[in-house]
Amino acid sequence: MIKSVLIFNQLGKPRLLKFYTQLDTHTQQQILRSIHAQISKRPDTLCNFVENTQSLDNSNTRIIYRHYATLYFVFVTDLSESELGILDLIQVFVESLDRVFENVCELDLIFHFDEVHYVLSEVVSAGMVVETNLQEITRAVDEAKRCVKPEQESSRLNIGALRRGFV
């Protein structure tokens, strides 16, 4: 089971934090700092997973991560998950973000965090992998965008009508 998904930059600034178990904010921040400290000092020549970390309360956890440009994509899982499967899942997640944002960068994650959370929810739900097909993920995100756009346009029209009424 996937316990959490973290995206942070090289300085440790969180860009996405999604925990599938209930933790208070202080504990989440401690986990983020600890994982960043462990991962950021590792050379790129080492493997992309760390087992039995002291950062997490439970000793049967595994940190699986990928480093893309300035961002770390980290999945914290239990020992039942396959390391290579999660690495592939990270690749699918990053490629789906790249398709949604057309060459994704850190600023996309900052300014469009709601879309990033939606893409993640299409890939992982309640700590379980839901979808790994890139076409299905992008289709679902595109459909959600189409549903949101008419609502936004109608709300803009209503605001404009209200303004005209008061002028």
mmCIF file of N, CA, C and O in Angstrom, residues 60-165:
data_model
loop_
_atom_site.group_PDB
_atom_site.id
_atom_site.type_symbol
_atom_site.label_atom_id
_atom_site.label_comp_id
_atom_site.label_asym_id
_atom_site.label_seq_id
_atom_site.Cartn_x
_atom_site.Cartn_y
_atom_site.Cartn_z
ATOM 1 N N ASN A 60 8.421 -0.910 8.856
ATOM 2 C CA ASN A 60 8.203 -1.671 7.624
ATOM 3 C C ASN A 60 7.768 -0.758 6.479
ATOM 4 O O ASN A 60 6.792 -1.015 5.795
ATOM 5 N N THR A 61 8.513 0.312 6.284
ATOM 6 C CA THR A 61 8.225 1.242 5.188
ATOM 7 C C THR A 61 9.419 1.310 4.247
ATOM 8 O O THR A 61 10.547 0.986 4.615
ATOM 9 N N ARG A 62 9.111 1.760 3.057
ATOM 10 C CA ARG A 62 10.133 1.890 2.026
ATOM 11 C C ARG A 62 9.907 3.221 1.309
ATOM 12 O O ARG A 62 8.775 3.567 0.999
ATOM 13 N N ILE A 63 10.984 3.934 1.078
ATOM 14 C CA ILE A 63 10.929 5.186 0.328
ATOM 15 C C ILE A 63 11.430 4.899 -1.077
ATOM 16 O O ILE A 63 12.544 4.391 -1.250
ATOM 17 N N ILE A 64 10.594 5.213 -2.061
ATOM 18 C CA ILE A 64 10.957 5.019 -3.462
ATOM 19 C C ILE A 64 10.838 6.375 -4.132
ATOM 20 O O ILE A 64 9.800 7.035 -4.003
ATOM 21 N N TYR A 65 11.868 6.800 -4.829
ATOM 22 C CA TYR A 65 11.872 8.158 -5.359
ATOM 23 C C TYR A 65 12.540 8.232 -6.721
ATOM 24 O O TYR A 65 13.277 7.330 -7.124
ATOM 25 N N ARG A 66 12.256 9.321 -7.432
ATOM 26 C CA ARG A 66 12.936 9.677 -8.677
ATOM 27 C C ARG A 66 13.260 11.151 -8.613
ATOM 28 O O ARG A 66 12.469 11.943 -8.107
ATOM 29 N N HIS A 67 14.392 11.521 -9.136
ATOM 30 C CA HIS A 67 14.833 12.909 -9.163
ATOM 31 C C HIS A 67 14.761 13.401 -10.602
ATOM 32 O O HIS A 67 15.478 12.906 -11.462
ATOM 33 N N TYR A 68 13.861 14.345 -10.871
ATOM 34 C CA TYR A 68 13.715 14.948 -12.197
ATOM 35 C C TYR A 68 14.050 16.428 -12.086
ATOM 36 O O TYR A 68 13.352 17.164 -11.376
ATOM 37 N N ALA A 69 15.085 16.856 -12.766
ATOM 38 C CA ALA A 69 15.492 18.265 -12.791
ATOM 39 C C ALA A 69 15.621 18.797 -11.363
ATOM 40 O O ALA A 69 16.523 18.402 -10.648
ATOM 41 N N THR A 70 14.719 19.665 -10.934
ATOM 42 C CA THR A 70 14.811 20.250 -9.591
ATOM 43 C C THR A 70 13.849 19.620 -8.603
ATOM 44 O O THR A 70 13.766 20.063 -7.466
ATOM 45 N N LEU A 71 13.107 18.593 -9.020
ATOM 46 C CA LEU A 71 12.071 18.018 -8.166
ATOM 47 C C LEU A 71 12.350 16.569 -7.803
ATOM 48 O O LEU A 71 12.880 15.804 -8.609
ATOM 49 N N TYR A 72 11.975 16.214 -6.589
ATOM 50 C CA TYR A 72 11.998 14.830 -6.132
ATOM 51 C C TYR A 72 10.549 14.342 -6.058
ATOM 52 O O TYR A 72 9.710 14.980 -5.420
ATOM 53 N N PHE A 73 10.260 13.220 -6.705
ATOM 54 C CA PHE A 73 8.963 12.561 -6.628
ATOM 55 C C PHE A 73 9.148 11.348 -5.727
ATOM 56 O O PHE A 73 9.875 10.429 -6.084
ATOM 57 N N VAL A 74 8.492 11.353 -4.567
ATOM 58 C CA VAL A 74 8.726 10.342 -3.542
ATOM 59 C C VAL A 74 7.421 9.625 -3.219
ATOM 60 O O VAL A 74 6.399 10.264 -2.978
ATOM 61 N N PHE A 75 7.478 8.297 -3.222
ATOM 62 C CA PHE A 75 6.358 7.471 -2.777
ATOM 63 C C PHE A 75 6.835 6.703 -1.554
ATOM 64 O O PHE A 75 7.865 6.039 -1.601
ATOM 65 N N VAL A 76 6.092 6.803 -0.465
ATOM 66 C CA VAL A 76 6.393 6.040 0.745
ATOM 67 C C VAL A 76 5.400 4.880 0.766
ATOM 68 O O VAL A 76 4.183 5.095 0.730
ATOM 69 N N THR A 77 5.922 3.665 0.777
ATOM 70 C CA THR A 77 5.077 2.473 0.685
ATOM 71 C C THR A 77 5.402 1.497 1.808
ATOM 72 O O THR A 77 6.407 1.646 2.501
ATOM 73 N N ASP A 78 4.562 0.483 1.933
ATOM 74 C CA ASP A 78 4.915 -0.609 2.821
ATOM 75 C C ASP A 78 5.760 -1.616 2.032
ATOM 76 O O ASP A 78 6.004 -1.444 0.840
ATOM 77 N N LEU A 79 6.200 -2.654 2.689
ATOM 78 C CA LEU A 79 7.118 -3.606 2.061
ATOM 79 C C LEU A 79 6.451 -4.511 1.035
ATOM 80 O O LEU A 79 7.142 -5.205 0.284
ATOM 81 N N SER A 80 5.125 -4.507 0.956
ATOM 82 C CA SER A 80 4.446 -5.384 0.005
ATOM 83 C C SER A 80 4.485 -4.837 -1.431
ATOM 84 O O SER A 80 4.227 -5.582 -2.370
ATOM 85 N N GLU A 81 4.793 -3.556 -1.599
ATOM 86 C CA GLU A 81 4.835 -2.958 -2.932
ATOM 87 C C GLU A 81 6.168 -3.267 -3.615
ATOM 88 O O GLU A 81 7.218 -3.290 -2.979
ATOM 89 N N SER A 82 6.105 -3.448 -4.910
ATOM 90 C CA SER A 82 7.306 -3.707 -5.704
ATOM 91 C C SER A 82 8.033 -2.390 -5.974
ATOM 92 O O SER A 82 7.421 -1.407 -6.394
ATOM 93 N N GLU A 83 9.341 -2.393 -5.750
ATOM 94 C CA GLU A 83 10.135 -1.186 -5.982
ATOM 95 C C GLU A 83 10.079 -0.763 -7.446
ATOM 96 O O GLU A 83 9.865 0.405 -7.764
ATOM 97 N N LEU A 84 10.259 -1.731 -8.341
ATOM 98 C CA LEU A 84 10.248 -1.410 -9.768
ATOM 99 C C LEU A 84 8.856 -0.997 -10.241
ATOM 100 O O LEU A 84 8.717 -0.142 -11.107
ATOM 101 N N GLY A 85 7.828 -1.587 -9.646
ATOM 102 C CA GLY A 85 6.464 -1.189 -9.977
ATOM 103 C C GLY A 85 6.186 0.255 -9.585
ATOM 104 O O GLY A 85 5.554 1.009 -10.329
ATOM 105 N N ILE A 86 6.662 0.657 -8.418
ATOM 106 C CA ILE A 86 6.451 2.037 -7.962
ATOM 107 C C ILE A 86 7.305 2.999 -8.783
ATOM 108 O O ILE A 86 6.859 4.107 -9.112
ATOM 109 N N LEU A 87 8.523 2.594 -9.140
ATOM 110 C CA LEU A 87 9.330 3.446 -10.022
ATOM 111 C C LEU A 87 8.623 3.666 -11.358
ATOM 112 O O LEU A 87 8.614 4.773 -11.904
ATOM 113 N N ASP A 88 8.006 2.618 -11.868
ATOM 114 C CA ASP A 88 7.239 2.752 -13.108
ATOM 115 C C ASP A 88 6.017 3.638 -12.886
ATOM 116 O O ASP A 88 5.665 4.445 -13.750
ATOM 117 N N LEU A 89 5.379 3.525 -11.734
ATOM 118 C CA LEU A 89 4.235 4.371 -11.412
ATOM 119 C C LEU A 89 4.646 5.845 -11.329
ATOM 120 O O LEU A 89 3.911 6.727 -11.783
ATOM 121 N N ILE A 90 5.800 6.113 -10.755
ATOM 122 C CA ILE A 90 6.302 7.490 -10.715
ATOM 123 C C ILE A 90 6.503 8.004 -12.132
ATOM 124 O O ILE A 90 6.136 9.139 -12.458
ATOM 125 N N GLN A 91 7.057 7.158 -12.998
ATOM 126 C CA GLN A 91 7.261 7.543 -14.396
ATOM 127 C C GLN A 91 5.925 7.846 -15.079
ATOM 128 O O GLN A 91 5.796 8.835 -15.801
ATOM 129 N N VAL A 92 4.919 7.033 -14.845
ATOM 130 C CA VAL A 92 3.583 7.253 -15.418
ATOM 131 C C VAL A 92 3.002 8.560 -14.888
ATOM 132 O O VAL A 92 2.430 9.351 -15.647
ATOM 133 N N PHE A 93 3.142 8.814 -13.597
ATOM 134 C CA PHE A 93 2.635 10.042 -12.991
ATOM 135 C C PHE A 93 3.301 11.268 -13.607
ATOM 136 O O PHE A 93 2.629 12.236 -13.981
ATOM 137 N N VAL A 94 4.615 11.228 -13.751
ATOM 138 C CA VAL A 94 5.348 12.366 -14.326
ATOM 139 C C VAL A 94 4.975 12.552 -15.797
ATOM 140 O O VAL A 94 4.761 13.684 -16.249
ATOM 141 N N GLU A 95 4.862 11.463 -16.547
ATOM 142 C CA GLU A 95 4.477 11.584 -17.959
ATOM 143 C C GLU A 95 3.059 12.116 -18.102
ATOM 144 O O GLU A 95 2.786 12.903 -19.014
ATOM 145 N N SER A 96 2.154 11.705 -17.218
ATOM 146 C CA SER A 96 0.786 12.233 -17.300
ATOM 147 C C SER A 96 0.761 13.712 -16.940
ATOM 148 O O SER A 96 0.029 14.490 -17.568
ATOM 149 N N LEU A 97 1.560 14.144 -15.963
ATOM 150 C CA LEU A 97 1.677 15.571 -15.671
ATOM 151 C C LEU A 97 2.247 16.325 -16.872
ATOM 152 O O LEU A 97 1.800 17.425 -17.197
ATOM 153 N N ASP A 98 3.213 15.705 -17.532
ATOM 154 C CA ASP A 98 3.826 16.328 -18.703
ATOM 155 C C ASP A 98 2.813 16.488 -19.834
ATOM 156 O O ASP A 98 2.820 17.491 -20.541
ATOM 157 N N ARG A 99 1.931 15.522 -19.985
ATOM 158 C CA ARG A 99 0.896 15.632 -21.023
ATOM 159 C C ARG A 99 -0.160 16.670 -20.659
ATOM 160 O O ARG A 99 -0.642 17.398 -21.518
ATOM 161 N N VAL A 100 -0.524 16.724 -19.404
ATOM 162 C CA VAL A 100 -1.555 17.670 -18.980
ATOM 163 C C VAL A 100 -1.050 19.107 -19.080
ATOM 164 O O VAL A 100 -1.759 19.994 -19.557
ATOM 165 N N PHE A 101 0.182 19.345 -18.647
ATOM 166 C CA PHE A 101 0.723 20.703 -18.621
ATOM 167 C C PHE A 101 1.590 21.034 -19.831
ATOM 168 O O PHE A 101 2.115 22.134 -19.915
ATOM 169 N N GLU A 102 1.782 20.089 -20.745
ATOM 170 C CA GLU A 102 2.612 20.291 -21.930
ATOM 171 C C GLU A 102 3.993 20.814 -21.516
ATOM 172 O O GLU A 102 4.253 22.011 -21.538
ATOM 173 N N ASN A 103 4.840 19.907 -21.133
ATOM 174 C CA ASN A 103 6.184 20.182 -20.635
ATOM 175 C C ASN A 103 6.119 20.792 -19.229
ATOM 176 O O ASN A 103 6.348 21.981 -19.036
ATOM 177 N N VAL A 104 5.817 19.946 -18.266
ATOM 178 C CA VAL A 104 5.590 20.373 -16.887
ATOM 179 C C VAL A 104 6.870 20.926 -16.265
ATOM 180 O O VAL A 104 7.982 20.490 -16.592
ATOM 181 N N CYS A 105 6.691 21.922 -15.417
ATOM 182 C CA CYS A 105 7.810 22.476 -14.647
ATOM 183 C C CYS A 105 7.325 22.722 -13.221
ATOM 184 O O CYS A 105 6.146 22.546 -12.903
ATOM 185 N N GLU A 106 8.233 23.147 -12.370
ATOM 186 C CA GLU A 106 7.897 23.344 -10.958
ATOM 187 C C GLU A 106 6.810 24.396 -10.778
ATOM 188 O O GLU A 106 5.946 24.268 -9.909
ATOM 189 N N LEU A 107 6.804 25.421 -11.599
ATOM 190 C CA LEU A 107 5.783 26.467 -11.491
ATOM 191 C C LEU A 107 4.384 25.935 -11.789
ATOM 192 O O LEU A 107 3.399 26.403 -11.214
ATOM 193 N N ASP A 108 4.276 24.959 -12.690
ATOM 194 C CA ASP A 108 2.972 24.337 -12.945
ATOM 195 C C ASP A 108 2.430 23.672 -11.686
ATOM 196 O O ASP A 108 1.235 23.735 -11.403
ATOM 197 N N LEU A 109 3.318 23.031 -10.933
ATOM 198 C CA LEU A 109 2.893 22.373 -9.706
ATOM 199 C C LEU A 109 2.474 23.386 -8.649
ATOM 200 O O LEU A 109 1.583 23.107 -7.839
ATOM 201 N N ILE A 110 3.068 24.563 -8.673
ATOM 202 C CA ILE A 110 2.742 25.593 -7.697
ATOM 203 C C ILE A 110 1.404 26.250 -8.031
ATOM 204 O O ILE A 110 0.524 26.375 -7.182
ATOM 205 N N PHE A 111 1.253 26.683 -9.286
ATOM 206 C CA PHE A 111 0.085 27.473 -9.660
ATOM 207 C C PHE A 111 -1.140 26.651 -10.045
ATOM 208 O O PHE A 111 -2.250 27.168 -10.063
ATOM 209 N N HIS A 112 -0.947 25.378 -10.365
ATOM 210 C CA HIS A 112 -2.060 24.509 -10.747
ATOM 211 C C HIS A 112 -2.114 23.279 -9.846
ATOM 212 O O HIS A 112 -2.266 22.159 -10.310
ATOM 213 N N PHE A 113 -1.992 23.506 -8.553
ATOM 214 C CA PHE A 113 -1.949 22.389 -7.605
ATOM 215 C C PHE A 113 -3.224 21.560 -7.632
ATOM 216 O O PHE A 113 -3.175 20.362 -7.380
ATOM 217 N N ASP A 114 -4.357 22.184 -7.946
ATOM 218 C CA ASP A 114 -5.604 21.435 -7.992
ATOM 219 C C ASP A 114 -5.590 20.404 -9.119
ATOM 220 O O ASP A 114 -6.048 19.274 -8.946
ATOM 221 N N GLU A 115 -5.023 20.768 -10.265
ATOM 222 C CA GLU A 115 -4.922 19.814 -11.368
ATOM 223 C C GLU A 115 -3.925 18.704 -11.047
ATOM 224 O O GLU A 115 -4.125 17.558 -11.429
ATOM 225 N N VAL A 116 -2.851 19.049 -10.341
ATOM 226 C CA VAL A 116 -1.860 18.039 -9.946
ATOM 227 C C VAL A 116 -2.513 17.023 -9.006
ATOM 228 O O VAL A 116 -2.326 15.818 -9.170
ATOM 229 N N HIS A 117 -3.307 17.504 -8.061
ATOM 230 C CA HIS A 117 -4.010 16.595 -7.157
ATOM 231 C C HIS A 117 -5.013 15.728 -7.919
ATOM 232 O O HIS A 117 -5.186 14.554 -7.596
ATOM 233 N N TYR A 118 -5.652 16.314 -8.934
ATOM 234 C CA TYR A 118 -6.608 15.530 -9.713
ATOM 235 C C TYR A 118 -5.895 14.426 -10.492
ATOM 236 O O TYR A 118 -6.378 13.293 -10.531
ATOM 237 N N VAL A 119 -4.753 14.750 -11.095
ATOM 238 C CA VAL A 119 -3.984 13.725 -11.820
ATOM 239 C C VAL A 119 -3.553 12.629 -10.855
ATOM 240 O O VAL A 119 -3.670 11.443 -11.166
ATOM 241 N N LEU A 120 -3.082 13.013 -9.686
ATOM 242 C CA LEU A 120 -2.677 12.014 -8.690
ATOM 243 C C LEU A 120 -3.863 11.145 -8.274
ATOM 244 O O LEU A 120 -3.720 9.931 -8.133
ATOM 245 N N SER A 121 -5.036 11.751 -8.116
ATOM 246 C CA SER A 121 -6.200 10.957 -7.719
ATOM 247 C C SER A 121 -6.643 10.007 -8.824
ATOM 248 O O SER A 121 -7.287 8.998 -8.549
ATOM 249 N N GLU A 122 -6.315 10.323 -10.076
ATOM 250 C CA GLU A 122 -6.601 9.394 -11.169
ATOM 251 C C GLU A 122 -5.635 8.210 -11.152
ATOM 252 O O GLU A 122 -5.970 7.125 -11.602
ATOM 253 N N VAL A 123 -4.429 8.419 -10.625
ATOM 254 C CA VAL A 123 -3.409 7.369 -10.597
ATOM 255 C C VAL A 123 -3.502 6.546 -9.312
ATOM 256 O O VAL A 123 -3.451 5.326 -9.346
ATOM 257 N N VAL A 124 -3.647 7.220 -8.170
ATOM 258 C CA VAL A 124 -3.654 6.558 -6.864
ATOM 259 C C VAL A 124 -4.873 7.038 -6.086
ATOM 260 O O VAL A 124 -5.148 8.237 -6.028
ATOM 261 N N SER A 125 -5.589 6.108 -5.493
ATOM 262 C CA SER A 125 -6.723 6.456 -4.643
ATOM 263 C C SER A 125 -6.662 5.610 -3.380
ATOM 264 O O SER A 125 -6.547 4.380 -3.462
ATOM 265 N N ALA A 126 -6.723 6.269 -2.233
ATOM 266 C CA ALA A 126 -6.701 5.597 -0.931
ATOM 267 C C ALA A 126 -5.493 4.680 -0.771
ATOM 268 O O ALA A 126 -5.568 3.632 -0.131
ATOM 269 N N GLY A 127 -4.375 5.063 -1.368
ATOM 270 C CA GLY A 127 -3.159 4.289 -1.238
ATOM 271 C C GLY A 127 -3.045 3.108 -2.177
ATOM 272 O O GLY A 127 -2.093 2.339 -2.098
ATOM 273 N N MET A 128 -4.011 2.954 -3.071
ATOM 274 C CA MET A 128 -3.989 1.850 -4.032
ATOM 275 C C MET A 128 -3.890 2.409 -5.445
ATOM 276 O O MET A 128 -4.491 3.437 -5.761
ATOM 277 N N VAL A 129 -3.155 1.711 -6.300
ATOM 278 C CA VAL A 129 -2.997 2.131 -7.689
ATOM 279 C C VAL A 129 -4.313 1.884 -8.419
ATOM 280 O O VAL A 129 -4.861 0.788 -8.387
ATOM 281 N N VAL A 130 -4.808 2.942 -9.084
ATOM 282 C CA VAL A 130 -6.087 2.849 -9.781
ATOM 283 C C VAL A 130 -5.892 2.719 -11.280
ATOM 284 O O VAL A 130 -6.487 1.872 -11.925
ATOM 285 N N GLU A 131 -5.039 3.575 -11.835
ATOM 286 C CA GLU A 131 -4.879 3.618 -13.288
ATOM 287 C C GLU A 131 -3.420 3.869 -13.643
ATOM 288 O O GLU A 131 -2.755 4.685 -13.009
ATOM 289 N N THR A 132 -2.933 3.146 -14.661
ATOM 290 C CA THR A 132 -1.565 3.364 -15.140
ATOM 291 C C THR A 132 -1.520 3.652 -16.633
ATOM 292 O O THR A 132 -0.442 3.888 -17.172
ATOM 293 N N ASN A 133 -2.667 3.663 -17.297
ATOM 294 C CA ASN A 133 -2.726 3.925 -18.726
ATOM 295 C C ASN A 133 -2.724 5.432 -18.958
ATOM 296 O O ASN A 133 -3.639 6.136 -18.526
ATOM 297 N N LEU A 134 -1.701 5.936 -19.635
ATOM 298 C CA LEU A 134 -1.562 7.377 -19.849
ATOM 299 C C LEU A 134 -2.744 7.972 -20.605
ATOM 300 O O LEU A 134 -3.208 9.074 -20.283
ATOM 301 N N GLN A 135 -3.245 7.255 -21.605
ATOM 302 C CA GLN A 135 -4.363 7.773 -22.386
ATOM 303 C C GLN A 135 -5.614 7.925 -21.515
ATOM 304 O O GLN A 135 -6.345 8.915 -21.633
ATOM 305 N N GLU A 136 -5.877 6.966 -20.641
ATOM 306 C CA GLU A 136 -7.046 7.043 -19.764
ATOM 307 C C GLU A 136 -6.921 8.180 -18.762
ATOM 308 O O GLU A 136 -7.892 8.874 -18.462
ATOM 309 N N ILE A 137 -5.724 8.361 -18.241
ATOM 310 C CA ILE A 137 -5.501 9.434 -17.266
ATOM 311 C C ILE A 137 -5.709 10.793 -17.918
ATOM 312 O O ILE A 137 -6.441 11.642 -17.397
ATOM 313 N N THR A 138 -5.089 11.009 -19.075
ATOM 314 C CA THR A 138 -5.232 12.307 -19.748
ATOM 315 C C THR A 138 -6.662 12.525 -20.235
ATOM 316 O O THR A 138 -7.154 13.656 -20.209
ATOM 317 N N ARG A 139 -7.342 11.459 -20.656
ATOM 318 C CA ARG A 139 -8.738 11.604 -21.082
ATOM 319 C C ARG A 139 -9.602 12.054 -19.914
ATOM 320 O O ARG A 139 -10.439 12.950 -20.042
ATOM 321 N N ALA A 140 -9.400 11.450 -18.742
ATOM 322 C CA ALA A 140 -10.186 11.819 -17.561
ATOM 323 C C ALA A 140 -9.909 13.264 -17.143
ATOM 324 O O ALA A 140 -10.833 14.003 -16.787
ATOM 325 N N VAL A 141 -8.661 13.679 -17.213
ATOM 326 C CA VAL A 141 -8.313 15.060 -16.849
ATOM 327 C C VAL A 141 -8.901 16.038 -17.858
ATOM 328 O O VAL A 141 -9.437 17.089 -17.477
ATOM 329 N N ASP A 142 -8.836 15.695 -19.142
ATOM 330 C CA ASP A 142 -9.422 16.570 -20.169
ATOM 331 C C ASP A 142 -10.929 16.698 -19.994
ATOM 332 O O ASP A 142 -11.487 17.788 -20.151
ATOM 333 N N GLU A 143 -11.608 15.597 -19.668
ATOM 334 C CA GLU A 143 -13.052 15.649 -19.421
ATOM 335 C C GLU A 143 -13.366 16.534 -18.223
ATOM 336 O O GLU A 143 -14.328 17.309 -18.244
ATOM 337 N N ALA A 144 -12.570 16.435 -17.190
ATOM 338 C CA ALA A 144 -12.790 17.269 -16.004
ATOM 339 C C ALA A 144 -12.581 18.741 -16.341
ATOM 340 O O ALA A 144 -13.327 19.605 -15.868
ATOM 341 N N LYS A 145 -11.579 19.035 -17.168
ATOM 342 C CA LYS A 145 -11.351 20.425 -17.585
ATOM 343 C C LYS A 145 -12.526 20.955 -18.385
ATOM 344 O O LYS A 145 -12.922 22.106 -18.229
ATOM 345 N N ARG A 146 -13.083 20.117 -19.268
ATOM 346 C CA ARG A 146 -14.235 20.553 -20.074
ATOM 347 C C ARG A 146 -15.441 20.831 -19.191
ATOM 348 O O ARG A 146 -16.230 21.737 -19.469
ATOM 349 N N CYS A 147 -15.618 20.059 -18.142
ATOM 350 C CA CYS A 147 -16.755 20.283 -17.233
ATOM 351 C C CYS A 147 -16.573 21.555 -16.412
ATOM 352 O O CYS A 147 -17.538 22.232 -16.101
ATOM 353 N N VAL A 148 -15.353 21.865 -16.055
ATOM 354 C CA VAL A 148 -15.085 23.036 -15.224
ATOM 355 C C VAL A 148 -15.179 24.321 -16.034
ATOM 356 O O VAL A 148 -15.692 25.325 -15.556
ATOM 357 N N LYS A 149 -14.720 24.320 -17.272
ATOM 358 C CA LYS A 149 -14.696 25.545 -18.076
ATOM 359 C C LYS A 149 -16.070 26.173 -18.273
ATOM 360 O O LYS A 149 -16.209 27.370 -18.067
ATOM 361 N N PRO A 150 -17.123 25.425 -18.622
ATOM 362 C CA PRO A 150 -18.434 26.082 -18.764
ATOM 363 C C PRO A 150 -18.925 26.699 -17.451
ATOM 364 O O PRO A 150 -19.529 27.756 -17.455
ATOM 365 N N GLU A 151 -18.649 26.055 -16.330
ATOM 366 C CA GLU A 151 -19.050 26.608 -15.039
ATOM 367 C C GLU A 151 -18.323 27.918 -14.771
ATOM 368 O O GLU A 151 -18.911 28.875 -14.301
ATOM 369 N N GLN A 152 -17.009 27.959 -15.077
ATOM 370 C CA GLN A 152 -16.254 29.187 -14.863
ATOM 371 C C GLN A 152 -16.751 30.300 -15.769
ATOM 372 O O GLN A 152 -16.887 31.440 -15.352
ATOM 373 N N GLU A 153 -17.048 29.992 -17.036
ATOM 374 C CA GLU A 153 -17.524 31.010 -17.963
ATOM 375 C C GLU A 153 -18.891 31.522 -17.548
ATOM 376 O O GLU A 153 -19.147 32.720 -17.615
ATOM 377 N N SER A 154 -19.780 30.637 -17.094
ATOM 378 C CA SER A 154 -21.103 31.091 -16.675
ATOM 379 C C SER A 154 -21.005 31.945 -15.418
ATOM 380 O O SER A 154 -21.744 32.913 -15.274
ATOM 381 N N SER A 155 -20.087 31.635 -14.519
ATOM 382 C CA SER A 155 -19.942 32.460 -13.323
ATOM 383 C C SER A 155 -19.372 33.826 -13.682
ATOM 384 O O SER A 155 -19.732 34.826 -13.088
ATOM 385 N N ARG A 156 -18.490 33.880 -14.666
ATOM 386 C CA ARG A 156 -17.970 35.169 -15.122
ATOM 387 C C ARG A 156 -19.088 35.993 -15.747
ATOM 388 O O ARG A 156 -19.165 37.191 -15.553
ATOM 389 N N LEU A 157 -19.961 35.342 -16.510
ATOM 390 C CA LEU A 157 -21.069 36.058 -17.124
ATOM 391 C C LEU A 157 -22.012 36.605 -16.058
ATOM 392 O O LEU A 157 -22.498 37.733 -16.174
ATOM 393 N N ASN A 158 -22.264 35.844 -15.036
ATOM 394 C CA ASN A 158 -23.149 36.302 -13.967
ATOM 395 C C ASN A 158 -22.555 37.502 -13.242
ATOM 396 O O ASN A 158 -23.264 38.440 -12.899
ATOM 397 N N ILE A 159 -21.255 37.475 -13.003
ATOM 398 C CA ILE A 159 -20.599 38.605 -12.351
ATOM 399 C C ILE A 159 -20.685 39.832 -13.248
ATOM 400 O O ILE A 159 -20.966 40.935 -12.794
ATOM 401 N N GLY A 160 -20.475 39.625 -14.563
ATOM 402 C CA GLY A 160 -20.590 40.741 -15.499
ATOM 403 C C GLY A 160 -21.995 41.300 -15.537
ATOM 404 O O GLY A 160 -22.200 42.516 -15.588
ATOM 405 N N ALA A 161 -23.002 40.428 -15.483
ATOM 406 C CA ALA A 161 -24.389 40.892 -15.475
ATOM 407 C C ALA A 161 -24.686 41.669 -14.199
ATOM 408 O O ALA A 161 -25.396 42.680 -14.228
ATOM 409 N N LEU A 162 -24.136 41.206 -13.081
ATOM 410 C CA LEU A 162 -24.329 41.931 -11.829
ATOM 411 C C LEU A 162 -23.701 43.312 -11.900
ATOM 412 O O LEU A 162 -24.279 44.299 -11.435
ATOM 413 N N ARG A 163 -22.510 43.382 -12.479
ATOM 414 C CA ARG A 163 -21.843 44.683 -12.591
ATOM 415 C C ARG A 163 -22.656 45.627 -13.460
ATOM 416 O O ARG A 163 -22.774 46.799 -13.156
ATOM 417 N N ARG A 164 -23.188 45.123 -14.573
ATOM 418 C CA ARG A 164 -23.990 45.974 -15.450
ATOM 419 C C ARG A 164 -25.243 46.444 -14.737
ATOM 420 O O ARG A 164 -25.718 47.553 -14.952
ATOM 421 N N GLY A 165 -25.798 45.604 -13.882
ATOM 422 C CA GLY A 165 -27.004 45.967 -13.159
ATOM 423 C C GLY A 165 -26.775 47.080 -12.166
ATOM 424 O O GLY A 165 -27.662 47.886 -11.893
#
